[in-house]
PDB file of C-alpha atoms in Angstrom:
ATOM      1  CA  MET A 980      -0.111   0.116  -0.019  1.00 85.00           C
ATOM      2  CA  LYS A 981       1.255   3.377  -0.944  1.00 92.00           C
ATOM      3  CA  LEU A 982       2.336   5.780   2.025  1.00 94.00           C
ATOM      4  CA  SER A 983      -0.578   8.306   0.866  1.00 95.00           C
ATOM      5  CA  GLU A 984      -3.035   5.333   1.126  1.00 96.00           C
ATOM      6  CA  ILE A 985      -1.800   4.500   4.556  1.00 96.00           C
ATOM      7  CA  TYR A 986      -2.461   8.014   5.607  1.00 97.00           C
ATOM      8  CA  GLN A 987      -6.021   7.793   4.586  1.00 97.00           C
ATOM      9  CA  LYS A 988      -6.608   4.817   6.426  1.00 97.00           C
ATOM     10  CA  LYS A 989      -4.948   6.379   9.326  1.00 98.00           C
ATOM     11  CA  HIS A 990      -7.094   9.326   9.053  1.00 98.00           C
ATOM     12  CA  GLU A 991     -10.321   7.161   9.045  1.00 98.00           C
ATOM     13  CA  LEU A 992      -8.983   5.064  12.053  1.00 98.00           C
ATOM     14  CA  TRP A 993      -8.477   8.406  13.833  1.00 98.00           C
ATOM     15  CA  LEU A 994     -11.990   9.293  13.278  1.00 98.00           C
ATOM     16  CA  LYS A 995     -13.381   6.007  14.171  1.00 98.00           C
ATOM     17  CA  ILE A 996     -11.620   6.073  17.525  1.00 98.00           C
ATOM     18  CA  LEU A 997     -12.338   9.578  18.185  1.00 98.00           C
ATOM     19  CA  PHE A 998     -16.193   9.195  17.511  1.00 98.00           C
ATOM     20  CA  ALA A 999     -16.448   6.026  19.513  1.00 97.00           C
ATOM     21  CA  SER A1000     -14.908   7.960  22.311  1.00 98.00           C
ATOM     22  CA  PHE A1001     -18.125  10.558  22.047  1.00 98.00           C
ATOM     23  CA  ALA A1002     -20.500   7.590  21.468  1.00 97.00           C
ATOM     24  CA  ILE A1003     -19.492   5.387  24.500  1.00 95.00           C
ATOM     25  CA  SER A1004     -21.175   6.736  27.758  1.00 92.00           C
ATOM     26  CA  ASN A1005     -18.648   4.817  30.401  1.00 92.00           C
ATOM     27  CA  GLU A1006     -16.430   7.864  31.297  1.00 93.00           C
ATOM     28  CA  THR A1007     -13.432   5.823  32.222  1.00 94.00           C
ATOM     29  CA  ILE A1008     -13.476   3.974  28.762  1.00 95.00           C
ATOM     30  CA  LYS A1009     -14.577   7.304  26.918  1.00 96.00           C
ATOM     31  CA  SER A1010     -11.505   9.018  28.161  1.00 97.00           C
ATOM     32  CA  GLU A1011      -9.159   6.220  27.433  1.00 97.00           C
ATOM     33  CA  LEU A1012     -10.548   6.095  23.732  1.00 98.00           C
ATOM     34  CA  TYR A1013     -10.163   9.806  23.412  1.00 98.00           C
ATOM     35  CA  ASP A1014      -6.450   9.455  24.528  1.00 98.00           C
ATOM     36  CA  MET A1015      -5.926   6.664  21.896  1.00 98.00           C
ATOM     37  CA  ALA A1016      -7.473   8.904  19.275  1.00 98.00           C
ATOM     38  CA  GLY A1017      -5.031  11.865  20.264  1.00 98.00           C
ATOM     39  CA  ILE A1018      -2.166   9.328  19.642  1.00 98.00           C
ATOM     40  CA  GLU A1019      -3.795   8.405  16.327  1.00 98.00           C
ATOM     41  CA  PHE A1020      -3.653  12.156  15.572  1.00 98.00           C
ATOM     42  CA  ARG A1021       0.048  12.318  16.455  1.00 98.00           C
ATOM     43  CA  HIS A1022       0.703   9.428  14.034  1.00 98.00           C
ATOM     44  CA  LEU A1023      -1.150  11.325  11.213  1.00 98.00           C
ATOM     45  CA  LYS A1024       1.234  14.293  11.919  1.00 97.00           C
ATOM     46  CA  TRP A1025       4.257  12.189  11.720  1.00 98.00           C
ATOM     47  CA  LEU A1026       2.936  10.691   8.675  1.00 97.00           C
ATOM     48  CA  SER A1027       2.327  14.046   7.049  1.00 97.00           C
ATOM     49  CA  ASN A1028       5.745  15.050   7.952  1.00 97.00           C
ATOM     50  CA  LEU A1029       7.203  11.887   6.275  1.00 96.00           C
ATOM     51  CA  LEU A1030       5.050  12.558   3.126  1.00 97.00           C
ATOM     52  CA  LEU A1031       6.324  16.124   3.033  1.00 97.00           C
ATOM     53  CA  GLU A1032       9.970  14.854   3.394  1.00 96.00           C
ATOM     54  CA  LYS A1033       9.353  12.222   0.479  1.00 95.00           C
ATOM     55  CA  ASN A1034       7.711  15.109  -1.682  1.00 96.00           C
ATOM     56  CA  ILE A1035       4.486  13.030  -1.705  1.00 96.00           C
ATOM     57  CA  GLU A1036       1.168  14.569  -2.189  1.00 93.00           C
ATOM     58  CA  TYR A1037      -1.540  13.630   0.228  1.00 96.00           C
ATOM     59  CA  ASP A1038      -5.085  14.614   0.882  1.00 96.00           C
ATOM     60  CA  TYR A1039      -8.096  14.255   3.375  1.00 97.00           C
ATOM     61  CA  GLU A1040     -10.114  11.646   1.162  1.00 96.00           C
ATOM     62  CA  LYS A1041     -11.880   9.296   3.183  1.00 95.00           C
ATOM     63  CA  LYS A1042     -14.457   6.438   2.536  1.00 93.00           C
ATOM     64  CA  CYS A1043     -17.737   6.187   4.031  1.00 91.00           C
ATOM     65  CA  ILE A1044     -17.541   5.673   7.763  1.00 93.00           C
ATOM     66  CA  ASP A1045     -20.297   3.623   9.331  1.00 92.00           C
ATOM     67  CA  ILE A1046     -20.054   3.953  13.153  1.00 93.00           C
ATOM     68  CA  GLN A1047     -23.688   3.397  14.172  1.00 94.00           C
ATOM     69  CA  LYS A1048     -23.137   0.529  16.499  1.00 94.00           C
ATOM     70  CA  GLU A1049     -25.744  -0.960  18.655  1.00 93.00           C
ATOM     71  CA  SER A1050     -23.693  -1.691  21.818  1.00 94.00           C
ATOM     72  CA  ASN A1051     -20.098  -1.210  23.428  1.00 94.00           C
ATOM     73  CA  LEU A1052     -19.330  -4.870  22.348  1.00 93.00           C
ATOM     74  CA  GLU A1053     -19.891  -4.065  18.572  1.00 94.00           C
ATOM     75  CA  PHE A1054     -18.052  -0.910  18.888  1.00 94.00           C
ATOM     76  CA  PHE A1055     -14.931  -2.635  20.482  1.00 95.00           C
ATOM     77  CA  LYS A1056     -14.857  -5.419  18.131  1.00 95.00           C
ATOM     78  CA  PHE A1057     -14.855  -2.912  15.232  1.00 96.00           C
ATOM     79  CA  LEU A1058     -12.165  -0.790  16.485  1.00 97.00           C
ATOM     80  CA  ARG A1059     -10.170  -3.912  17.010  1.00 97.00           C
ATOM     81  CA  ASP A1060     -10.772  -5.296  13.558  1.00 97.00           C
ATOM     82  CA  GLU A1061      -9.850  -1.830  11.984  1.00 97.00           C
ATOM     83  CA  ILE A1062      -6.605  -1.584  13.926  1.00 98.00           C
ATOM     84  CA  LEU A1063      -5.762  -5.033  12.756  1.00 97.00           C
ATOM     85  CA  GLU A1064      -6.337  -4.440   9.248  1.00 96.00           C
ATOM     86  CA  ILE A1065      -4.229  -1.286   9.013  1.00 96.00           C
ATOM     87  CA  LYS A1066      -1.297  -3.054  11.057  1.00 95.00           C
ATOM     88  CA  ARG A1067      -0.620  -5.340   8.160  1.00 94.00           C
ATOM     89  CA  GLU A1068       0.637  -2.237   5.956  1.00 93.00           C
ATOM     90  CA  TYR A1069       3.377  -1.443   8.240  1.00 93.00           C
ATOM     91  CA  SER A1070       6.818  -1.823   7.457  1.00 85.00           C
ATOM     92  CA  MET A1071       8.811  -2.622  10.571  1.00 77.00           C
ATOM     93  CA  GLU A1072      12.040  -1.408   8.897  1.00 84.00           C
ATOM     94  CA  SER A1073      10.857   2.225   9.727  1.00 91.00           C
ATOM     95  CA  ALA A1074      11.133   3.754  13.371  1.00 94.00           C
ATOM     96  CA  LEU A1075       7.888   5.464  12.688  1.00 95.00           C
ATOM     97  CA  PHE A1076       5.909   2.289  11.780  1.00 95.00           C
ATOM     98  CA  MET A1077       7.555   0.270  14.657  1.00 95.00           C
ATOM     99  CA  ARG A1078       6.297   3.177  16.963  1.00 96.00           C
ATOM    100  CA  MET A1079       2.655   3.018  15.644  1.00 97.00           C
ATOM    101  CA  ASN A1080       2.653  -0.718  15.655  1.00 96.00           C
ATOM    102  CA  SER A1081       3.657  -0.612  19.160  1.00 97.00           C
ATOM    103  CA  ASP A1082       1.088   1.988  20.104  1.00 98.00           C
ATOM    104  CA  GLU A1083      -1.701   0.026  18.476  1.00 98.00           C
ATOM    105  CA  ASN A1084      -0.589  -3.158  20.046  1.00 98.00           C
ATOM    106  CA  TYR A1085      -1.422  -1.638  23.288  1.00 98.00           C
ATOM    107  CA  PHE A1086      -4.632  -0.398  21.943  1.00 98.00           C
ATOM    108  CA  LEU A1087      -5.641  -3.831  20.956  1.00 98.00           C
ATOM    109  CA  GLU A1088      -4.866  -5.196  24.634  1.00 97.00           C
ATOM    110  CA  ARG A1089      -7.187  -2.407  25.972  1.00 97.00           C
ATOM    111  CA  LEU A1090      -9.964  -3.175  23.668  1.00 96.00           C
ATOM    112  CA  GLU A1091      -9.786  -6.779  24.666  1.00 94.00           C
ATOM    113  CA  GLU A1092     -10.091  -5.863  28.328  1.00 94.00           C
ATOM    114  CA  PHE A1093     -13.144  -3.711  27.362  1.00 94.00           C
ATOM    115  CA  ILE A1094     -14.606  -6.681  25.577  1.00 91.00           C
ATOM    116  CA  LYS A1095     -14.306  -8.617  28.745  1.00 88.00           C
ATOM    117  CA  PHE A1096     -15.407  -6.382  31.234  1.00 82.00           C
ATOM    118  CA  ASP A1097     -17.760  -3.579  29.645  1.00 65.00           C
ATOM    119  CA  SER A1098     -19.470  -5.021  26.564  1.00 64.00           C
ATOM    120  CA  ASN A1099     -23.025  -5.443  26.977  1.00 75.00           C
ATOM    121  CA  LYS A1100     -24.092  -1.715  27.478  1.00 88.00           C
ATOM    122  CA  LYS A1101     -26.451  -0.278  24.644  1.00 92.00           C
ATOM    123  CA  ILE A1102     -25.215   2.725  22.457  1.00 95.00           C
ATOM    124  CA  TYR A1103     -27.831   5.700  22.292  1.00 95.00           C
ATOM    125  CA  ALA A1104     -25.609   7.992  20.443  1.00 96.00           C
ATOM    126  CA  PHE A1105     -27.532   7.263  17.209  1.00 96.00           C
ATOM    127  CA  ASP A1106     -31.019   6.919  18.243  1.00 95.00           C
ATOM    128  CA  ARG A1107     -32.018  10.565  17.416  1.00 94.00           C
ATOM    129  CA  ASN A1108     -33.765  11.044  20.751  1.00 92.00           C
ATOM    130  CA  ARG A1109     -32.843  14.879  20.299  1.00 92.00           C
ATOM    131  CA  ILE A1110     -33.012  15.411  24.228  1.00 90.00           C
ATOM    132  CA  TYR A1111     -29.878  16.770  25.853  1.00 88.00           C
ATOM    133  CA  LYS A1112     -29.381  15.446  29.471  1.00 84.00           C
ATOM    134  CA  ASN A1113     -33.274  15.253  30.211  1.00 81.00           C
ATOM    135  CA  LYS A1114     -33.605  18.995  29.783  1.00 84.00           C
ATOM    136  CA  ASP A1115     -36.865  20.308  28.807  1.00 83.00           C
ATOM    137  CA  LEU A1116     -36.123  22.404  25.872  1.00 85.00           C
ATOM    138  CA  SER A1117     -38.650  23.858  23.451  1.00 86.00           C
ATOM    139  CA  LYS A1118     -38.967  22.443  19.959  1.00 88.00           C
ATOM    140  CA  SER A1119     -37.444  25.716  18.605  1.00 87.00           C
ATOM    141  CA  SER A1120     -34.542  25.559  21.031  1.00 86.00           C
ATOM    142  CA  THR A1121     -33.771  21.839  20.276  1.00 90.00           C
ATOM    143  CA  ASP A1122     -34.076  22.588  16.593  1.00 90.00           C
ATOM    144  CA  ALA A1123     -31.496  25.490  16.991  1.00 88.00           C
ATOM    145  CA  LEU A1124     -29.183  23.252  19.100  1.00 91.00           C
ATOM    146  CA  ASN A1125     -29.254  20.540  16.648  1.00 92.00           C
ATOM    147  CA  ILE A1126     -28.262  22.601  13.734  1.00 90.00           C
ATOM    148  CA  PHE A1127     -25.588  24.308  15.635  1.00 90.00           C
ATOM    149  CA  LEU A1128     -23.895  21.120  16.702  1.00 93.00           C
ATOM    150  CA  PHE A1129     -24.343  19.832  13.142  1.00 93.00           C
ATOM    151  CA  GLU A1130     -22.492  22.796  11.609  1.00 91.00           C
ATOM    152  CA  GLU A1131     -20.009  23.676  14.206  1.00 91.00           C
ATOM    153  CA  GLY A1132     -19.001  19.876  14.677  1.00 94.00           C
ATOM    154  CA  TYR A1133     -18.018  19.941  10.914  1.00 94.00           C
ATOM    155  CA  LYS A1134     -16.409  23.339  11.206  1.00 92.00           C
ATOM    156  CA  GLU A1135     -14.143  22.359  13.980  1.00 94.00           C
ATOM    157  CA  TYR A1136     -13.270  19.021  12.187  1.00 97.00           C
ATOM    158  CA  GLU A1137     -12.481  21.190   9.074  1.00 95.00           C
ATOM    159  CA  LEU A1138     -10.399  23.676  11.011  1.00 93.00           C
ATOM    160  CA  ILE A1139      -8.322  20.776  12.580  1.00 96.00           C
ATOM    161  CA  MET A1140      -7.308  19.244   9.294  1.00 96.00           C
ATOM    162  CA  ILE A1141      -6.681  22.730   7.391  1.00 94.00           C
ATOM    163  CA  TYR A1142      -4.417  24.127  10.117  1.00 94.00           C
ATOM    164  CA  ALA A1143      -2.769  20.589  10.369  1.00 96.00           C
ATOM    165  CA  TYR A1144      -1.889  20.875   6.639  1.00 96.00           C
ATOM    166  CA  MET A1145      -0.850  24.511   6.865  1.00 93.00           C
ATOM    167  CA  GLN A1146       1.196  23.622   9.808  1.00 95.00           C
ATOM    168  CA  ASN A1147       2.980  20.741   7.907  1.00 96.00           C
ATOM    169  CA  TYR A1148       3.864  23.074   5.006  1.00 93.00           C
ATOM    170  CA  THR A1149       5.205  26.284   6.894  1.00 92.00           C
ATOM    171  CA  LYS A1150       8.736  26.948   7.891  1.00 91.00           C
ATOM    172  CA  ASN A1151       7.777  29.903  10.136  1.00 91.00           C
ATOM    173  CA  LEU A1152       8.089  28.798  13.884  1.00 92.00           C
ATOM    174  CA  THR A1153       5.567  31.330  15.126  1.00 91.00           C
ATOM    175  CA  LEU A1154       3.006  30.326  12.441  1.00 91.00           C
ATOM    176  CA  TYR A1155       3.655  26.628  13.427  1.00 93.00           C
ATOM    177  CA  ASN A1156       2.854  27.443  17.099  1.00 93.00           C
ATOM    178  CA  VAL A1157      -0.402  29.476  16.025  1.00 92.00           C
ATOM    179  CA  TYR A1158      -1.569  26.612  13.924  1.00 93.00           C
ATOM    180  CA  GLN A1159      -1.001  24.179  16.748  1.00 95.00           C
ATOM    181  CA  ASP A1160      -2.747  26.384  19.296  1.00 94.00           C
ATOM    182  CA  LEU A1161      -5.670  26.433  16.886  1.00 93.00           C
ATOM    183  CA  ILE A1162      -5.648  22.818  16.293  1.00 96.00           C
ATOM    184  CA  ASP A1163      -5.701  22.174  20.100  1.00 96.00           C
ATOM    185  CA  GLU A1164      -8.508  24.637  20.313  1.00 93.00           C
ATOM    186  CA  SER A1165     -10.682  23.375  17.725  1.00 94.00           C
ATOM    187  CA  MET A1166      -9.990  19.775  19.008  1.00 97.00           C
ATOM    188  CA  TYR A1167     -11.394  20.549  22.309  1.00 96.00           C
ATOM    189  CA  HIS A1168     -14.560  22.124  20.733  1.00 95.00           C
ATOM    190  CA  LEU A1169     -14.911  19.228  18.481  1.00 97.00           C
ATOM    191  CA  LYS A1170     -14.976  16.922  21.635  1.00 97.00           C
ATOM    192  CA  CYS A1171     -17.559  19.291  23.437  1.00 96.00           C
ATOM    193  CA  PHE A1172     -19.847  19.125  20.386  1.00 96.00           C
ATOM    194  CA  GLY A1173     -19.269  15.548  19.632  1.00 97.00           C
ATOM    195  CA  ASN A1174     -20.405  14.500  23.086  1.00 97.00           C
ATOM    196  CA  MET A1175     -23.342  16.787  22.753  1.00 96.00           C
ATOM    197  CA  GLN A1176     -24.361  15.137  19.528  1.00 97.00           C
ATOM    198  CA  ALA A1177     -24.095  11.778  21.476  1.00 97.00           C
ATOM    199  CA  HIS A1178     -26.065  12.856  24.191  1.00 95.00           C
ATOM    200  CA  MET A1179     -28.967  13.832  21.640  1.00 95.00           C
ATOM    201  CA  GLY A1180     -28.574  10.685  19.477  1.00 96.00           C
ATOM    202  CA  ILE A1181     -27.479  12.761  16.519  1.00 96.00           C
ATOM    203  CA  LEU A1182     -23.832  11.592  16.405  1.00 97.00           C
ATOM    204  CA  THR A1183     -22.212  11.829  12.733  1.00 95.00           C
ATOM    205  CA  ILE A1184     -19.077  11.614  10.992  1.00 95.00           C
ATOM    206  CA  PRO A1185     -18.158  14.830   9.367  1.00 94.00           C
ATOM    207  CA  ARG A1186     -18.439  15.115   5.676  1.00 94.00           C
ATOM    208  CA  THR A1187     -15.060  14.817   3.540  1.00 95.00           C
ATOM    209  CA  ILE A1188     -13.314  18.270   3.179  1.00 94.00           C
ATOM    210  CA  ILE A1189     -12.653  19.121  -0.379  1.00 92.00           C
ATOM    211  CA  PRO A1190      -8.861  19.889  -1.364  1.00 92.00           C
ATOM    212  CA  SER A1191      -9.416  23.499  -2.178  1.00 88.00           C
ATOM    213  CA  LEU A1192     -10.065  24.436   1.454  1.00 87.00           C
ATOM    214  CA  TYR A1193      -6.685  23.123   2.831  1.00 88.00           C
ATOM    215  CA  LYS A1194      -4.423  23.385  -0.239  1.00 86.00           C
ATOM    216  CA  GLN A1195      -4.522  27.023   0.152  1.00 72.00           C
ATOM    217  CA  ALA A1196      -2.735  29.165  -2.522  1.00 71.00           C
ATOM    218  CA  ASP A1197      -3.788  32.338  -0.532  1.00 81.00           C
ATOM    219  CA  ILE A1198      -3.250  31.812   3.161  1.00 85.00           C
ATOM    220  CA  LYS A1199      -3.826  35.435   3.851  1.00 86.00           C
ATOM    221  CA  LYS A1200      -7.192  35.405   2.365  1.00 86.00           C
ATOM    222  CA  PHE A1201      -8.030  32.203   4.206  1.00 85.00           C
ATOM    223  CA  LEU A1202      -7.124  33.699   7.759  1.00 88.00           C
ATOM    224  CA  LEU A1203      -9.062  36.946   6.863  1.00 89.00           C
ATOM    225  CA  ASP A1204     -12.085  34.825   5.963  1.00 87.00           C
ATOM    226  CA  GLY A1205     -11.578  32.930   9.201  1.00 85.00           C
ATOM    227  CA  ILE A1206     -11.634  35.943  11.243  1.00 90.00           C
ATOM    228  CA  ASP A1207     -15.020  36.717   9.522  1.00 88.00           C
ATOM    229  CA  GLU A1208     -16.198  33.065  10.245  1.00 84.00           C
ATOM    230  CA  GLU A1209     -15.082  33.200  14.033  1.00 84.00           C
ATOM    231  CA  ARG A1210     -17.014  36.628  14.389  1.00 87.00           C
ATOM    232  CA  ALA A1211     -19.966  34.867  12.708  1.00 84.00           C
ATOM    233  CA  ALA A1212     -19.616  31.860  15.095  1.00 81.00           C
ATOM    234  CA  LYS A1213     -19.558  34.167  18.066  1.00 81.00           C
ATOM    235  CA  GLU A1214     -22.838  35.733  17.007  1.00 83.00           C
ATOM    236  CA  GLU A1215     -24.316  32.104  16.769  1.00 81.00           C
ATOM    237  CA  CYS A1216     -23.180  31.302  20.270  1.00 83.00           C
ATOM    238  CA  ILE A1217     -24.874  34.400  21.506  1.00 83.00           C
ATOM    239  CA  LYS A1218     -28.162  33.619  19.585  1.00 81.00           C
ATOM    240  CA  LEU A1219     -28.128  30.260  20.809  1.00 83.00           C
ATOM    241  CA  SER A1220     -27.391  31.314  24.635  1.00 81.00           C
ATOM    242  CA  VAL A1221     -30.435  33.335  24.272  1.00 80.00           C
ATOM    243  CA  ALA A1222     -32.594  30.745  22.465  1.00 79.00           C
ATOM    244  CA  VAL A1223     -31.855  27.605  24.564  1.00 80.00           C
ATOM    245  CA  LYS A1224     -33.440  29.356  27.716  1.00 78.00           C
ATOM    246  CA  ASP A1225     -31.348  27.055  29.931  1.00 83.00           C
ATOM    247  CA  LYS A1226     -28.747  28.438  32.630  1.00 85.00           C
ATOM    248  CA  GLU A1227     -26.247  25.508  32.059  1.00 88.00           C
ATOM    249  CA  LEU A1228     -26.494  25.605  28.340  1.00 88.00           C
ATOM    250  CA  SER A1229     -26.187  29.263  28.230  1.00 86.00           C
ATOM    251  CA  LYS A1230     -23.130  29.598  30.231  1.00 88.00           C
ATOM    252  CA  PHE A1231     -21.562  26.912  27.903  1.00 89.00           C
ATOM    253  CA  PHE A1232     -22.389  28.796  24.952  1.00 86.00           C
ATOM    254  CA  ASP A1233     -21.046  32.092  26.542  1.00 87.00           C
ATOM    255  CA  PHE A1234     -17.625  30.179  27.361  1.00 91.00           C
ATOM    256  CA  ILE A1235     -17.417  29.074  23.666  1.00 88.00           C
ATOM    257  CA  ASN A1236     -18.324  32.637  22.655  1.00 86.00           C
ATOM    258  CA  TYR A1237     -15.355  34.164  24.665  1.00 86.00           C
ATOM    259  CA  GLN A1238     -12.841  31.640  23.290  1.00 89.00           C
ATOM    260  CA  GLU A1239     -13.688  32.559  19.813  1.00 84.00           C
ATOM    261  CA  ASN A1240     -12.308  36.102  20.728  1.00 86.00           C
ATOM    262  CA  TYR A1241      -8.887  34.680  21.296  1.00 88.00           C
ATOM    263  CA  HIS A1242      -9.033  32.394  18.111  1.00 89.00           C
ATOM    264  CA  ILE A1243      -9.456  35.891  16.136  1.00 90.00           C
ATOM    265  CA  GLU A1244      -6.355  37.157  18.086  1.00 90.00           C
ATOM    266  CA  LEU A1245      -4.377  34.062  17.192  1.00 90.00           C
ATOM    267  CA  MET A1246      -5.333  34.386  13.351  1.00 89.00           C
ATOM    268  CA  GLN A1247      -4.464  38.132  13.482  1.00 91.00           C
ATOM    269  CA  LYS A1248      -0.905  37.171  14.930  1.00 89.00           C
ATOM    270  CA  ALA A1249      -0.528  34.633  12.011  1.00 89.00           C
ATOM    271  CA  LEU A1250      -1.507  37.260   9.568  1.00 90.00           C
ATOM    272  CA  MET A1251       1.380  39.643  10.897  1.00 89.00           C
ATOM    273  CA  HIS A1252       3.936  36.744  10.361  1.00 85.00           C
ATOM    274  CA  LEU A1253       2.905  35.759   6.742  1.00 80.00           C
ATOM    275  CA  THR A1254       5.825  36.533   4.410  1.00 62.00           C
TER     276      THR A1254
END
């Protein structure tokens, strides 16, 4: 298998483990799966470095991913089989592939433990109950929250991947660090929105990102457009905070709103260092 094809498979595996962490309700297992996904994302970063070093083009294409599982057991077996499949493609002559193989050997051991001790619980992340933590929201508030979670969940995934691509191709240390901050921030937001989607039974893998979005010829324009999008996101957070008429949710969206302020600051910092 070509290195770019392994990259695609690893991208898909990262999403499968990440969204499994959102779907599963056991907090201990959820946290461990999220950490596994974080390590898989690090693998992706190292693979993108290797692809750049070898002057090989890569993209964010992915196959249709079916994560709608009925139980924890089904999810654990699914992840186990996916990891076993991709490990067959690793070259043990490479330090990077040896590291990835070692990490995933451990993941497989943990999944086997999960299968033994926490396999019978039902998954509710896809049942479309549209209820968040038993809160009595109006239909209009529920609709507004649903739309927000779909749109913002995709946006955060999109930003993670775009900034990761830009980070891989920059030689400017300040820009590299700014992109890392923006990746980390969007990763946190994606985690929040993914867990909220799962609570409401509407968890969905984001759609594929088209290459023109991350293979940016004009990074300055992208950042300027991004600042406008962050300002628009702030307005959506404010509207939703008012619309949901729930103290806990309103505070959460106010919290996200204020974080968007600093995202704008980071993008403005990046603009100052573009050459």
